[in-house]
Amino acid sequence: MRWFNAPLAQPTSAERIRTILTAADSMTVVTDEGRAEVSRLGGGGVAEHIHLHPVDHGIEGRGPAGPGITRAVLEFTDIAPTPVRDRVRARVLLTGWLLPEGEHRGPDGSRCMEFEHAVLERAGERTSVGLLELMEAETDPLATCEAGMLTHMTDDHGDLVDVLLRLAEPRRADTVRRALPLAIDRYGITLRLEYADAHEDVRLGFASPVRDPDQAGERIRALVDSAHGRFRGRLLRDS
C-alpha cells in the first residue's frame, strides 16, 4: 500500500492468464469422454504442449467439424506456493477444439487447439479473454521463479514479512495471527494476513515495474527501507 492515494498497478486479466499458463506444471483436460489429468508440463508450461489457433468455424459458426476434432476445456488451478489459508489464487479455463493428433501433432508431441476463449476465475469474479488479447499480453517476468522467491522469503526471511507488515496497515493489526507472502509480480507483492476467523490480502506496489527477475530483490529491499523509515518517523513523532 503506497503512502498516497494512487491506484496500485495490477496485471490485466490476459496477463494473469498468460502467467498462469506459463507457470503451470499440470492441467485437467475435459472432453465428452471424461476428465484426464496431465502433469509434468515442464518449464515452458502449457505452451510446450498445446498450440492455440483461431477457430475455423464450421456450419453456422458452431465451431470446427470433422473426424477426430474434439470439443475440450483445459482447466488450470493457480495455487499459492506458501502455506497460506485458502491456497487457490485463481483458475483458468481454455475452451476450444483439439484437432486430430495425426494431422496436427508437432514433432515434440504437442497438440493444436482451435481456441474459443479463456476464462479467468479470481476473487469471486469471472473474466473472459479472447485469443488476440491473450496473444498480445505479456507474461510476467517472475512467472517461473515466483514460487521459489516466495518460499525462500517464507522459509529464510520471515523477518522481512514482519517489516513489510508495517506498510500494510491492516484493519485489525492487533489480531493478525500470521502474515505470509501470497503472490509477487512485476508490479508488487501481496501479503495474506490471517485472523482467527478470516483473512485479508494487502498489496504493496513497487516504485517501478520489474523487468527482470534480478530486480525483484531490489524492489523488495526498497519496500523494507520504506517500512523502516515509516517506523522511525512514528517513533520521532511519539517521542
Short mmCIF file of C-alpha atoms in Angstrom, two decimals, residues 9-146:
data_model
loop_
_atom_site.label_atom_id
_atom_site.label_comp_id
_atom_site.label_asym_id
_atom_site.label_seq_id
_atom_site.Cartn_x
_atom_site.Cartn_y
_atom_site.Cartn_z
CA ALA A 9 -0.79 -1.17 -10.84
CA GLN A 10 -2.15 -4.67 -11.41
CA PRO A 11 -1.66 -7.24 -14.17
CA THR A 12 -4.52 -7.37 -16.65
CA SER A 13 -6.70 -10.47 -16.85
CA ALA A 14 -4.95 -11.51 -20.07
CA GLU A 15 -1.54 -11.06 -18.42
CA ARG A 16 -2.64 -13.13 -15.43
CA ILE A 17 -3.81 -15.91 -17.74
CA ARG A 18 -0.56 -15.90 -19.73
CA THR A 19 1.43 -16.02 -16.50
CA ILE A 20 -0.60 -18.89 -15.04
CA LEU A 21 -0.27 -20.90 -18.26
CA THR A 22 3.50 -20.31 -18.35
CA ALA A 23 3.99 -21.39 -14.73
CA ALA A 24 1.60 -24.36 -14.87
CA ASP A 25 3.02 -27.84 -14.35
CA SER A 26 -0.33 -29.66 -14.63
CA MET A 27 -3.76 -29.32 -16.19
CA THR A 28 -7.07 -31.16 -16.48
CA VAL A 29 -8.42 -31.91 -19.95
CA VAL A 30 -12.23 -32.19 -20.03
CA THR A 31 -13.98 -33.70 -23.09
CA ASP A 32 -17.21 -35.56 -23.74
CA GLU A 33 -15.31 -38.73 -22.88
CA GLY A 34 -14.41 -37.54 -19.37
CA ARG A 35 -11.58 -35.87 -17.47
CA ALA A 36 -7.87 -36.57 -17.76
CA GLU A 37 -5.13 -35.18 -15.54
CA VAL A 38 -1.92 -34.15 -17.31
CA SER A 39 1.10 -33.49 -15.09
CA ARG A 40 4.75 -32.57 -15.53
CA LEU A 41 4.15 -29.99 -18.23
CA GLY A 42 7.73 -28.79 -17.92
CA GLY A 43 9.37 -25.38 -17.55
CA GLY A 44 7.55 -23.85 -20.51
CA GLY A 45 4.10 -24.58 -19.12
CA VAL A 46 1.20 -25.40 -21.40
CA ALA A 47 2.76 -23.62 -24.39
CA GLU A 48 5.05 -26.61 -24.99
CA HIS A 49 2.07 -28.98 -25.20
CA ILE A 50 -0.84 -27.04 -26.69
CA HIS A 51 -0.66 -24.54 -29.56
CA LEU A 52 -3.62 -22.14 -29.80
CA HIS A 53 -5.09 -21.14 -33.16
CA PRO A 54 -8.10 -19.07 -34.24
CA VAL A 55 -11.30 -21.05 -34.77
CA ASP A 56 -12.03 -22.14 -38.34
CA HIS A 57 -15.80 -22.07 -37.94
CA GLY A 58 -17.84 -24.90 -39.35
CA ILE A 59 -21.52 -24.86 -40.22
CA GLU A 60 -23.42 -21.84 -38.87
CA GLY A 61 -20.43 -20.69 -36.85
CA ARG A 62 -20.70 -23.58 -34.41
CA GLY A 63 -17.00 -24.33 -34.47
CA PRO A 64 -14.83 -26.74 -36.46
CA ALA A 65 -16.28 -30.04 -37.59
CA GLY A 66 -14.74 -33.26 -38.83
CA PRO A 67 -13.39 -36.61 -37.71
CA GLY A 68 -11.04 -36.53 -34.76
CA ILE A 69 -11.95 -32.97 -33.71
CA THR A 70 -12.78 -32.92 -30.00
CA ARG A 71 -14.56 -30.21 -28.04
CA ALA A 72 -12.42 -29.64 -24.95
CA VAL A 73 -11.90 -27.47 -21.89
CA LEU A 74 -8.42 -27.20 -20.38
CA GLU A 75 -8.51 -26.38 -16.67
CA PHE A 76 -5.64 -24.84 -14.70
CA THR A 77 -5.52 -24.09 -10.98
CA ASP A 78 -3.15 -21.44 -9.67
CA ILE A 79 -2.11 -22.46 -6.14
CA ALA A 80 -0.09 -20.30 -3.78
CA PRO A 81 3.35 -21.81 -3.13
CA THR A 82 3.29 -20.72 0.51
CA PRO A 83 1.17 -22.39 3.24
CA VAL A 84 -1.49 -19.69 3.40
CA ARG A 85 -5.11 -20.28 4.28
CA ASP A 86 -7.16 -20.99 1.13
CA ARG A 87 -4.27 -21.56 -1.28
CA VAL A 88 -6.22 -21.42 -4.56
CA ARG A 89 -5.47 -17.99 -6.03
CA ALA A 90 -7.18 -18.37 -9.41
CA ARG A 91 -8.48 -20.78 -12.02
CA VAL A 92 -8.15 -20.59 -15.80
CA LEU A 93 -10.33 -22.36 -18.35
CA LEU A 94 -9.35 -22.61 -22.03
CA THR A 95 -12.22 -23.68 -24.25
CA GLY A 96 -11.99 -24.82 -27.86
CA TRP A 97 -11.45 -27.84 -30.07
CA LEU A 98 -8.49 -30.24 -30.04
CA LEU A 99 -7.55 -31.14 -33.62
CA PRO A 100 -6.74 -34.70 -34.78
CA GLU A 101 -3.43 -35.93 -33.42
CA GLY A 102 -2.15 -37.43 -36.63
CA GLU A 103 -2.56 -34.29 -38.74
CA HIS A 104 -1.92 -31.64 -36.10
CA ARG A 105 0.74 -33.00 -33.76
CA GLY A 106 4.13 -31.34 -33.55
CA PRO A 107 7.43 -33.27 -33.56
CA ASP A 108 7.62 -32.69 -29.81
CA GLY A 109 4.24 -34.35 -29.24
CA SER A 110 2.32 -31.09 -28.84
CA ARG A 111 -1.35 -30.74 -29.87
CA CYS A 112 -3.15 -27.95 -31.72
CA MET A 113 -6.27 -26.36 -30.28
CA GLU A 114 -8.66 -24.09 -32.11
CA PHE A 115 -9.25 -21.58 -29.36
CA GLU A 116 -12.65 -20.13 -28.49
CA HIS A 117 -11.91 -18.11 -25.35
CA ALA A 118 -10.25 -18.19 -21.94
CA VAL A 119 -11.93 -17.55 -18.61
CA LEU A 120 -10.16 -16.27 -15.52
CA GLU A 121 -11.82 -17.01 -12.19
CA ARG A 122 -10.32 -14.89 -9.46
CA ALA A 123 -11.52 -13.16 -6.29
CA GLY A 124 -15.09 -14.26 -6.94
CA GLU A 125 -15.17 -12.82 -10.47
CA ARG A 126 -15.10 -14.38 -13.95
CA THR A 127 -13.47 -12.59 -16.88
CA SER A 128 -13.48 -13.80 -20.48
CA VAL A 129 -10.47 -13.13 -22.73
CA GLY A 130 -10.18 -13.69 -26.49
CA LEU A 131 -7.24 -15.06 -28.45
CA LEU A 132 -5.92 -11.73 -29.78
CA GLU A 133 -5.92 -10.12 -26.33
CA LEU A 134 -4.26 -13.21 -24.87
CA MET A 135 -1.54 -13.34 -27.53
CA GLU A 136 -0.77 -9.61 -27.15
CA ALA A 137 -0.46 -9.83 -23.34
CA GLU A 138 2.97 -10.06 -21.73
CA THR A 139 3.88 -12.95 -19.49
CA ASP A 140 5.08 -11.68 -16.12
CA PRO A 141 8.90 -11.84 -15.90
CA LEU A 142 8.59 -13.53 -12.49
CA ALA A 143 6.20 -16.25 -13.71
CA THR A 144 8.54 -19.23 -13.48
CA CYS A 145 10.51 -18.07 -10.43
CA GLU A 146 7.67 -16.68 -8.27
#
